[in-house]
Amino acid sequence: MDADGVRGEAEGAEGAEPGRVRPGGRTARVREAVLRAAGDALAEQGFDGLDLADVARRAEVGKTTVYRRWSTTAGLVADLLTDMAEQSVPRTDTGSLEEDLRANARLVVRTLTDPRQGALFTAVIAAATCDARTAQALHHFYAVRVEEWSGCVDAAVERGDLPTGTDSGEVIRAVSAPLYYRLLASGGPLDEEAADRAAEAAAVAARAGVYVDRRVTRAASGG
């Protein structure tokens, strides 16, 4: 599709808030093309190399549309993260805490070792250290993912497999934290063995009550 054709489809998108578009319409198709192009550019060039004009060219969208809608590279990255949160794979529900946490850990590893997704996340995390809007969008993305996977921990509490008052979000964060450490700090191998170890450690700690929110248990006991 040529640039003029997509530019015509984008009419009516001007001034729209990122992430607030009618699904399935022309505006949504333009957003999809731009976000895909932005992800490619981030993976290839990093945040410092991200340029709205280049994204418009890659997406075959008029530059005016991109500049008016997203305004800045930070705004574009924020919308990209919003879309990624919306499109993320739903959590596994096996009925086993260990299996669910292992599935979560392996998903993280697959994402971080994927040539495109891993490079994209590294670029976004780097950008978040110096750009407040990108940081806010990244925090929202992970809040959505933690909430999605927290259900498997809540289910384990309901089954009596974990102590009452276990903070499910803390358990999920404990699974992914050592994997991100390997990606960003130690350079250690990111593989299924690392994923399974992280999941097992989080499960053992959770059963030992490490992640029990003492405020919840005190309130339940009337203390």
Coordinates of N, CA and C in Angstrom, one line a residue:
M1 N 0.8 -1.2 0.0 CA 0.0 0.0 0.0 C 0.9 1.2 0.0
D2 N 0.6 2.2 -0.8 CA 1.4 3.4 -0.9 C 1.1 4.4 0.2
A3 N 2.0 5.3 0.4 CA 1.9 6.2 1.6 C 0.6 7.1 1.5
D4 N 0.3 7.5 0.2 CA -0.9 8.4 0.1 C -2.2 7.6 0.4
G5 N -2.2 6.3 0.1 CA -3.4 5.5 0.4 C -3.6 5.4 1.9
V6 N -2.5 5.1 2.6 CA -2.7 5.0 4.1 C -2.9 6.3 4.7
R7 N -2.4 7.4 4.1 CA -2.6 8.7 4.7 C -4.1 9.0 4.6
G8 N -4.7 8.6 3.5 CA -6.1 8.9 3.4 C -6.9 8.1 4.4
E9 N -6.5 6.9 4.7 CA -7.3 6.1 5.7 C -7.1 6.7 7.1
A10 N -6.1 7.5 7.3 CA -5.8 8.0 8.6 C -6.7 9.2 9.0
E11 N -7.4 9.8 8.0 CA -8.2 11.0 8.3 C -9.2 10.6 9.4
G12 N -9.3 11.5 10.3 CA -10.1 11.3 11.5 C -9.3 10.8 12.6
A13 N -8.1 10.4 12.4 CA -7.3 9.9 13.5 C -6.5 11.1 14.2
E14 N -6.5 12.2 13.5 CA -5.7 13.3 14.0 C -6.2 13.7 15.4
G15 N -5.3 13.9 16.3 CA -5.7 14.4 17.7 C -6.2 13.3 18.6
A16 N -6.3 12.0 18.1 CA -6.8 10.9 18.9 C -5.7 10.6 19.9
E17 N -6.2 10.2 21.1 CA -5.3 9.8 22.2 C -4.7 8.5 21.9
P18 N -3.4 8.3 22.0 CA -2.8 6.9 21.8 C -3.6 5.9 22.6
G19 N -3.9 4.8 22.0 CA -4.6 3.7 22.7 C -6.1 3.9 22.7
R20 N -6.6 5.0 22.3 CA -8.1 5.3 22.3 C -8.6 5.3 20.9
V21 N -8.7 4.2 20.2 CA -9.1 4.2 18.8 C -10.2 3.1 18.7
R22 N -11.0 3.3 17.7 CA -12.1 2.3 17.5 C -11.5 1.1 16.9
P23 N -11.7 -0.1 17.6 CA -11.0 -1.3 17.1 C -11.6 -1.7 15.7
G24 N -10.8 -2.2 14.8 CA -11.2 -2.7 13.5 C -11.4 -1.6 12.5
G25 N -11.4 -0.4 12.8 CA -11.6 0.7 11.8 C -10.3 1.1 11.1
R26 N -10.4 2.1 10.2 CA -9.2 2.5 9.5 C -8.2 3.1 10.4
T27 N -8.6 3.8 11.4 CA -7.7 4.4 12.4 C -6.9 3.3 13.1
A28 N -7.6 2.2 13.4 CA -6.9 1.0 14.1 C -5.9 0.4 13.2
R29 N -6.2 0.3 11.9 CA -5.2 -0.3 10.9 C -4.0 0.6 10.8
V30 N -4.2 1.9 10.8 CA -3.0 2.8 10.7 C -2.2 2.7 12.0
R31 N -2.9 2.6 13.2 CA -2.1 2.5 14.4 C -1.3 1.2 14.5
E32 N -1.9 0.1 14.0 CA -1.2 -1.2 13.9 C 0.0 -1.1 13.1
A33 N -0.1 -0.4 11.9 CA 1.1 -0.3 11.0 C 2.2 0.5 11.6
V34 N 1.8 1.6 12.3 CA 2.8 2.5 12.9 C 3.5 1.8 14.1
L35 N 2.7 1.1 14.9 CA 3.3 0.5 16.1 C 4.2 -0.7 15.7
R36 N 3.8 -1.4 14.7 CA 4.7 -2.5 14.2 C 6.0 -1.9 13.7
A37 N 5.9 -0.8 12.9 CA 7.1 -0.1 12.4 C 8.0 0.4 13.6
A38 N 7.3 1.0 14.6 CA 8.0 1.5 15.7 C 8.8 0.4 16.5
G39 N 8.1 -0.8 16.6 CA 8.8 -1.9 17.3 C 10.0 -2.4 16.5
D40 N 9.8 -2.4 15.2 CA 11.0 -2.8 14.3 C 12.1 -1.9 14.5
A41 N 11.8 -0.6 14.4 CA 12.9 0.4 14.5 C 13.6 0.4 15.9
L42 N 12.8 0.2 17.0 CA 13.4 0.1 18.3 C 14.3 -1.1 18.4
A43 N 13.9 -2.2 17.9 CA 14.7 -3.5 17.9 C 16.0 -3.3 17.2
E44 N 15.9 -2.6 16.1 CA 17.1 -2.4 15.2 C 18.0 -1.3 15.7
Q45 N 17.5 -0.2 16.2 CA 18.3 1.0 16.4 C 18.3 1.5 17.8
G46 N 17.4 0.9 18.7 CA 17.3 1.4 20.0 C 16.5 2.7 20.1
F47 N 16.3 3.2 21.3 CA 15.5 4.4 21.5 C 16.1 5.6 21.0
D48 N 17.4 5.7 21.1 CA 18.1 6.9 20.6 C 18.0 7.0 19.1
G49 N 17.8 5.9 18.4 CA 17.7 5.9 16.9 C 16.3 6.0 16.5
L50 N 15.3 6.0 17.4 CA 13.9 6.1 17.0 C 13.6 7.5 16.4
D51 N 13.0 7.5 15.3 CA 12.7 8.8 14.6 C 11.3 8.7 14.0
L52 N 10.4 9.7 14.3 CA 9.0 9.6 13.9 C 8.9 9.6 12.3
A53 N 9.8 10.3 11.7 CA 9.7 10.4 10.2 C 10.1 9.0 9.6
D54 N 11.1 8.3 10.3 CA 11.5 7.0 9.8 C 10.4 6.0 10.0
V55 N 9.7 6.1 11.2 CA 8.6 5.2 11.5 C 7.5 5.4 10.5
A56 N 7.2 6.7 10.1 CA 6.2 6.9 9.1 C 6.5 6.3 7.8
R57 N 7.8 6.4 7.4 CA 8.2 5.8 6.1 C 8.1 4.3 6.2
R58 N 8.5 3.7 7.3 CA 8.4 2.2 7.4 C 7.0 1.8 7.3
A59 N 6.1 2.5 8.0 CA 4.7 2.1 8.0 C 3.9 2.6 6.8
E60 N 4.5 3.3 5.9 CA 3.9 3.9 4.7 C 2.7 4.7 5.1
V61 N 2.9 5.6 6.1 CA 1.9 6.5 6.6 C 2.5 7.9 6.5
G62 N 1.6 8.9 6.2 CA 2.1 10.2 6.1 C 2.7 10.7 7.4
K63 N 3.8 11.5 7.3 CA 4.5 12.0 8.5 C 3.6 12.9 9.3
T64 N 2.7 13.6 8.7 CA 1.8 14.5 9.4 C 0.9 13.7 10.4
T65 N 0.4 12.6 9.9 CA -0.4 11.7 10.8 C 0.4 11.3 12.0
V66 N 1.6 10.8 11.8 CA 2.4 10.3 13.0 C 2.7 11.5 13.9
Y67 N 3.1 12.6 13.4 CA 3.5 13.7 14.3 C 2.3 14.3 15.0
R68 N 1.2 14.4 14.4 CA 0.0 14.9 15.1 C -0.6 13.9 16.1
R69 N -0.5 12.7 15.8 CA -1.1 11.7 16.7 C -0.2 11.4 17.9
W70 N 1.1 11.2 17.6 CA 2.0 10.7 18.7 C 2.9 11.8 19.2
S71 N 3.1 12.8 18.5 CA 3.9 14.0 18.9 C 5.4 13.8 19.1
T72 N 5.7 12.8 20.0 CA 7.1 12.5 20.4 C 7.4 11.0 20.3
T73 N 8.6 10.7 20.3 CA 9.0 9.3 20.3 C 8.6 8.6 21.7
A74 N 8.6 9.4 22.7 CA 8.2 8.9 24.0 C 6.7 8.5 24.0
G75 N 5.9 9.4 23.3 CA 4.5 9.1 23.2 C 4.2 7.8 22.4
L76 N 5.0 7.7 21.3 CA 4.9 6.5 20.5 C 5.3 5.2 21.2
V77 N 6.3 5.3 22.0 CA 6.7 4.1 22.8 C 5.7 3.8 23.8
A78 N 5.1 4.8 24.4 CA 4.1 4.6 25.4 C 2.9 3.8 24.8
D79 N 2.5 4.2 23.6 CA 1.4 3.6 23.0 C 1.8 2.2 22.5
L80 N 3.0 2.0 22.1 CA 3.5 0.6 21.8 C 3.4 -0.3 23.0
L81 N 3.8 0.2 24.1 CA 3.7 -0.7 25.3 C 2.3 -1.0 25.7
T82 N 1.4 0.0 25.5 CA 0.0 -0.2 25.8 C -0.6 -1.3 24.9
D83 N -0.2 -1.3 23.7 CA -0.7 -2.3 22.7 C -0.1 -3.7 23.1
M84 N 1.2 -3.7 23.5 CA 1.8 -5.0 23.8 C 1.1 -5.6 25.1
A85 N 0.7 -4.7 26.0 CA 0.0 -5.2 27.2 C -1.3 -5.8 26.8
E86 N -2.0 -5.2 25.8 CA -3.3 -5.6 25.4 C -3.2 -7.0 24.6
Q87 N -2.1 -7.1 23.9 CA -1.9 -8.3 23.0 C -1.2 -9.5 23.7
S88 N -0.7 -9.3 24.9 CA 0.1 -10.3 25.6 C -0.7 -11.6 25.8
V89 N 0.1 -12.7 25.8 CA -0.5 -14.0 26.0 C -1.1 -14.2 27.3
P90 N -2.4 -14.7 27.4 CA -3.0 -14.9 28.7 C -2.3 -15.9 29.5
R91 N -2.5 -15.9 30.8 CA -1.8 -16.8 31.7 C -2.2 -18.2 31.6
T92 N -1.3 -19.1 32.0 CA -1.6 -20.5 32.0 C -2.4 -20.9 33.3
D93 N -3.3 -21.8 33.2 CA -4.0 -22.3 34.4 C -4.0 -23.8 34.4
T94 N -3.0 -24.4 35.1 CA -2.9 -25.9 35.1 C -3.4 -26.5 36.3
G95 N -3.7 -25.7 37.4 CA -4.1 -26.2 38.6 C -2.9 -26.6 39.5
S96 N -1.7 -26.3 39.0 CA -0.5 -26.6 39.8 C 0.3 -25.3 39.9
L97 N 0.7 -24.9 41.1 CA 1.4 -23.6 41.3 C 2.7 -23.7 40.5
E98 N 3.5 -24.8 40.7 CA 4.8 -25.0 40.1 C 4.7 -24.9 38.6
E99 N 3.7 -25.6 38.0 CA 3.5 -25.6 36.6 C 3.2 -24.2 36.0
D100 N 2.3 -23.5 36.8 CA 1.9 -22.2 36.3 C 3.1 -21.2 36.4
L101 N 3.8 -21.3 37.5 CA 5.0 -20.4 37.6 C 6.0 -20.7 36.6
R102 N 6.2 -22.0 36.3 CA 7.2 -22.4 35.3 C 6.8 -21.9 33.9
A103 N 5.5 -22.0 33.6 CA 5.0 -21.5 32.3 C 5.2 -20.0 32.2
N104 N 5.0 -19.2 33.3 CA 5.3 -17.8 33.3 C 6.8 -17.5 33.0
A105 N 7.6 -18.2 33.8 CA 9.1 -18.0 33.6 C 9.5 -18.4 32.2
R106 N 9.0 -19.4 31.7 CA 9.5 -19.8 30.3 C 9.0 -18.8 29.3
L107 N 7.8 -18.3 29.5 CA 7.3 -17.2 28.6 C 8.2 -16.0 28.6
V108 N 8.6 -15.6 29.8 CA 9.5 -14.5 30.0 C 10.8 -14.7 29.2
V109 N 11.4 -15.9 29.4 CA 12.6 -16.3 28.7 C 12.5 -16.3 27.2
R110 N 11.4 -16.9 26.7 CA 11.1 -16.9 25.3 C 11.1 -15.5 24.7
T111 N 10.4 -14.6 25.5 CA 10.3 -13.2 25.0 C 11.6 -12.5 25.0
L112 N 12.4 -12.6 26.1 CA 13.6 -11.9 26.2 C 14.7 -12.4 25.3
T113 N 14.6 -13.7 24.8 CA 15.6 -14.3 23.9 C 15.2 -14.2 22.5
D114 N 13.9 -13.8 22.2 CA 13.5 -13.6 20.8 C 14.3 -12.5 20.2
P115 N 14.8 -12.6 19.0 CA 15.7 -11.6 18.4 C 15.0 -10.2 18.3
R116 N 13.7 -10.2 18.0 CA 13.1 -8.9 17.9 C 12.6 -8.4 19.3
Q117 N 11.8 -9.3 20.0 CA 11.2 -8.9 21.2 C 12.3 -8.6 22.3
G118 N 13.3 -9.4 22.4 CA 14.4 -9.1 23.3 C 15.0 -7.8 23.1
A119 N 15.4 -7.5 21.9 CA 16.0 -6.2 21.6 C 15.1 -5.1 21.8
L120 N 13.8 -5.3 21.6 CA 12.8 -4.2 21.8 C 12.7 -3.9 23.3
F121 N 12.6 -4.9 24.1 CA 12.5 -4.7 25.6 C 13.7 -4.1 26.1
T122 N 14.9 -4.5 25.7 CA 16.1 -3.9 26.1 C 16.1 -2.4 25.8
A123 N 15.7 -2.0 24.6 CA 15.7 -0.6 24.2 C 14.7 0.2 25.1
V124 N 13.5 -0.4 25.3 CA 12.5 0.3 26.1 C 12.9 0.5 27.5
I125 N 13.5 -0.6 28.1 CA 14.0 -0.5 29.5 C 15.1 0.6 29.6
A126 N 16.0 0.6 28.6 CA 17.0 1.6 28.6 C 16.4 3.0 28.5
A127 N 15.4 3.2 27.7 CA 14.8 4.5 27.5 C 14.1 4.9 28.8
A128 N 13.5 4.0 29.5 CA 12.7 4.3 30.7 C 13.6 4.8 31.8
T129 N 14.9 4.6 31.8 CA 15.8 5.1 32.8 C 16.0 6.6 32.7
C130 N 15.7 7.2 31.5 CA 15.9 8.6 31.4 C 14.7 9.3 30.8
D131 N 13.6 8.7 30.7 CA 12.4 9.3 30.1 C 11.2 8.9 31.0
A132 N 10.6 9.9 31.6 CA 9.5 9.7 32.6 C 8.3 9.0 32.0
R133 N 8.0 9.5 30.8 CA 6.8 9.0 30.1 C 6.9 7.5 29.7
T134 N 8.1 7.2 29.2 CA 8.4 5.8 28.8 C 8.4 4.9 30.1
A135 N 9.0 5.5 31.2 CA 9.0 4.7 32.4 C 7.6 4.4 32.9
Q136 N 6.7 5.4 32.9 CA 5.3 5.2 33.3 C 4.6 4.2 32.4
A137 N 4.9 4.2 31.1 CA 4.3 3.2 30.2 C 4.8 1.8 30.5
L138 N 6.1 1.7 30.8 CA 6.7 0.4 31.1 C 6.1 -0.1 32.4
H139 N 6.0 0.7 33.4 CA 5.4 0.3 34.7 C 4.0 -0.2 34.5
H140 N 3.2 0.5 33.7 CA 1.9 0.1 33.4 C 1.8 -1.3 32.7
F141 N 2.7 -1.5 31.7 CA 2.8 -2.7 31.0 C 3.0 -3.9 32.0
Y142 N 4.0 -3.7 32.9 CA 4.3 -4.8 33.8 C 3.2 -5.0 34.9
A143 N 2.6 -3.9 35.2 CA 1.4 -4.0 36.2 C 0.3 -4.9 35.6
V144 N 0.1 -4.7 34.3 CA -1.0 -5.5 33.6 C -0.6 -6.9 33.6
R145 N 0.7 -7.2 33.2 CA 1.1 -8.6 33.1 C 1.2 -9.3 34.5
V146 N 1.6 -8.6 35.5 CA 1.6 -9.1 36.9 C 0.2 -9.4 37.3
E147 N -0.7 -8.5 37.1 CA -2.1 -8.8 37.5 C -2.7 -10.0 36.8
E148 N -2.4 -10.1 35.5 CA -2.8 -11.3 34.7 C -2.4 -12.6 35.3
W149 N -1.1 -12.7 35.7 CA -0.5 -13.9 36.2 C -0.8 -14.1 37.6
S150 N -1.2 -13.1 38.3 CA -1.4 -13.2 39.8 C -2.5 -14.2 40.1
G151 N -3.4 -14.4 39.1 CA -4.5 -15.3 39.3 C -4.1 -16.7 39.7
C152 N -3.0 -17.2 39.1 CA -2.6 -18.5 39.5 C -2.1 -18.6 40.9
V153 N -1.6 -17.6 41.5 CA -1.2 -17.6 42.9 C -2.4 -17.5 43.8
D154 N -3.3 -16.6 43.4 CA -4.6 -16.5 44.1 C -5.3 -17.9 44.2
A155 N -5.3 -18.6 43.1 CA -5.9 -19.9 43.0 C -5.2 -20.9 44.0
A156 N -3.9 -20.8 44.1 CA -3.1 -21.7 45.0 C -3.4 -21.4 46.4
V157 N -3.7 -20.1 46.7 CA -4.1 -19.7 48.1 C -5.5 -20.3 48.4
E158 N -6.4 -20.2 47.4 CA -7.7 -20.8 47.6 C -7.7 -22.3 47.8
R159 N -6.8 -23.0 47.1 CA -6.6 -24.4 47.3 C -6.0 -24.8 48.6
G160 N -5.4 -23.8 49.3 CA -4.7 -24.1 50.5 C -3.3 -24.5 50.3
D161 N -2.8 -24.3 49.1 CA -1.4 -24.6 48.7 C -0.4 -23.5 49.1
L162 N -0.9 -22.4 49.4 CA -0.1 -21.2 49.9 C -0.7 -20.6 51.1
P163 N 0.0 -20.0 51.9 CA -0.5 -19.3 53.1 C -1.5 -18.2 52.8
T164 N -2.5 -18.1 53.6 CA -3.4 -16.9 53.5 C -2.7 -15.6 53.6
G165 N -3.0 -14.7 52.8 CA -2.3 -13.4 52.8 C -1.1 -13.3 51.9
T166 N -0.9 -14.3 51.1 CA 0.2 -14.3 50.2 C 0.0 -13.2 49.2
D167 N 1.0 -12.3 49.0 CA 0.9 -11.3 48.0 C 1.2 -11.9 46.6
S168 N 0.2 -12.1 45.8 CA 0.3 -12.8 44.6 C 1.2 -12.0 43.6
G169 N 1.1 -10.7 43.6 CA 1.9 -9.9 42.7 C 3.4 -10.0 43.0
E170 N 3.7 -10.1 44.3 CA 5.1 -10.3 44.7 C 5.7 -11.6 44.3
V171 N 4.9 -12.6 44.3 CA 5.3 -14.0 43.8 C 5.6 -13.9 42.3
I172 N 4.8 -13.3 41.6 CA 5.0 -13.2 40.1 C 6.2 -12.4 39.8
R173 N 6.4 -11.3 40.5 CA 7.6 -10.5 40.3 C 8.9 -11.2 40.7
A174 N 8.8 -12.1 41.7 CA 9.9 -12.9 42.1 C 10.3 -13.9 41.0
V175 N 9.4 -14.3 40.2 CA 9.7 -15.3 39.2 C 10.5 -14.6 38.1
S176 N 10.1 -13.4 37.7 CA 10.8 -12.8 36.5 C 12.0 -12.0 36.9
A177 N 12.1 -11.5 38.1 CA 13.2 -10.7 38.5 C 14.6 -11.3 38.2
P178 N 14.9 -12.5 38.6 CA 16.2 -13.1 38.3 C 16.5 -13.2 36.8
L179 N 15.4 -13.3 36.0 CA 15.6 -13.5 34.6 C 16.0 -12.1 33.9
Y180 N 15.3 -11.1 34.4 CA 15.7 -9.7 33.9 C 17.1 -9.4 34.4
Y181 N 17.5 -9.8 35.6 CA 18.8 -9.6 36.1 C 19.8 -10.2 35.1
R182 N 19.6 -11.4 34.7 CA 20.5 -12.0 33.7 C 20.5 -11.2 32.4
L183 N 19.4 -10.7 32.0 CA 19.4 -10.0 30.7 C 20.2 -8.7 30.8
L184 N 20.0 -7.9 31.9 CA 20.4 -6.6 32.0 C 21.7 -6.4 32.8
A185 N 22.0 -7.4 33.7 CA 23.2 -7.1 34.6 C 24.3 -8.2 34.4
S186 N 23.9 -9.5 34.7 CA 24.9 -10.5 34.8 C 25.4 -11.1 33.5
G187 N 24.4 -11.1 32.5 CA 24.7 -11.7 31.2 C 24.7 -13.3 31.3
G188 N 24.2 -13.8 32.4 CA 24.1 -15.2 32.5 C 23.1 -15.8 31.5
P189 N 23.2 -17.1 31.3 CA 22.3 -17.8 30.3 C 20.8 -17.6 30.6
L190 N 20.1 -17.3 29.6 CA 18.6 -17.2 29.7 C 18.1 -18.4 28.9
D191 N 17.7 -19.5 29.6 CA 17.2 -20.7 29.0 C 16.2 -21.3 29.9
E192 N 15.7 -22.5 29.5 CA 14.6 -23.1 30.3 C 15.1 -23.5 31.7
E193 N 16.4 -23.9 31.8 CA 16.9 -24.2 33.1 C 16.8 -23.0 34.1
A194 N 17.2 -21.8 33.6 CA 17.1 -20.6 34.4 C 15.7 -20.3 34.7
A195 N 14.8 -20.5 33.7 CA 13.4 -20.2 34.0 C 12.8 -21.2 35.0
D196 N 13.1 -22.4 34.9 CA 12.6 -23.4 35.9 C 13.1 -23.2 37.3
R197 N 14.4 -22.8 37.4 CA 15.0 -22.5 38.7 C 14.3 -21.3 39.3
A198 N 14.0 -20.3 38.5 CA 13.4 -19.1 39.1 C 12.0 -19.4 39.6
A199 N 11.3 -20.2 38.8 CA 9.9 -20.6 39.2 C 9.9 -21.4 40.5
E200 N 10.8 -22.4 40.6 CA 10.9 -23.2 41.7 C 11.3 -22.4 43.0
A201 N 12.2 -21.5 42.8 CA 12.6 -20.7 44.0 C 11.4 -19.8 44.5
A202 N 10.7 -19.3 43.6 CA 9.5 -18.4 44.0 C 8.5 -19.3 44.6
A203 N 8.2 -20.5 44.1 CA 7.2 -21.4 44.8 C 7.6 -21.8 46.2
V204 N 8.9 -22.2 46.3 CA 9.4 -22.6 47.7 C 9.3 -21.4 48.7
A205 N 9.7 -20.2 48.2 CA 9.6 -19.1 49.1 C 8.2 -18.7 49.5
A206 N 7.3 -18.8 48.5 CA 5.9 -18.5 48.7 C 5.3 -19.5 49.7
R207 N 5.6 -20.8 49.6 CA 5.1 -21.8 50.6 C 5.6 -21.5 52.0
A208 N 6.8 -21.0 52.0 CA 7.5 -20.7 53.3 C 6.9 -19.4 54.0
G209 N 6.0 -18.7 53.3 CA 5.4 -17.5 53.8 C 6.2 -16.3 53.6
V210 N 7.2 -16.3 52.7 CA 8.1 -15.1 52.5 C 7.3 -14.0 51.9
Y211 N 6.2 -14.3 51.1 CA 5.5 -13.2 50.5 C 4.1 -12.9 51.1
V212 N 4.0 -13.4 52.3 CA 2.7 -13.1 53.0 C 2.7 -11.6 53.4
D213 N 1.7 -10.9 53.1 CA 1.5 -9.5 53.5 C 1.0 -9.5 54.9
R214 N 1.9 -9.1 55.8 CA 1.6 -9.2 57.3 C 0.4 -8.2 57.6
R215 N 0.3 -7.2 56.8 CA -0.9 -6.3 57.1 C -2.2 -7.0 56.9
V216 N -2.3 -7.8 55.9 CA -3.5 -8.6 55.6 C -3.8 -9.5 56.7
T217 N -2.8 -10.3 57.2 CA -3.0 -11.3 58.2 C -3.3 -10.6 59.5
R218 N -2.7 -9.5 59.8 CA -3.0 -8.8 61.1 C -4.5 -8.3 61.1
A219 N -4.9 -7.8 59.9 CA -6.3 -7.3 59.8 C -7.3 -8.4 59.9
A220 N -6.9 -9.6 59.4 CA -7.8 -10.7 59.4 C -8.0 -11.2 60.8
S221 N -6.9 -11.1 61.6 CA -6.9 -11.6 63.0 C -7.4 -10.6 64.0
G222 N -7.7 -9.4 63.5 CA -8.1 -8.3 64.4 C -7.0 -7.6 65.1
G223 N -5.7 -7.9 64.7 CA -4.6 -7.4 65.5 C -4.2 -6.0 65.0

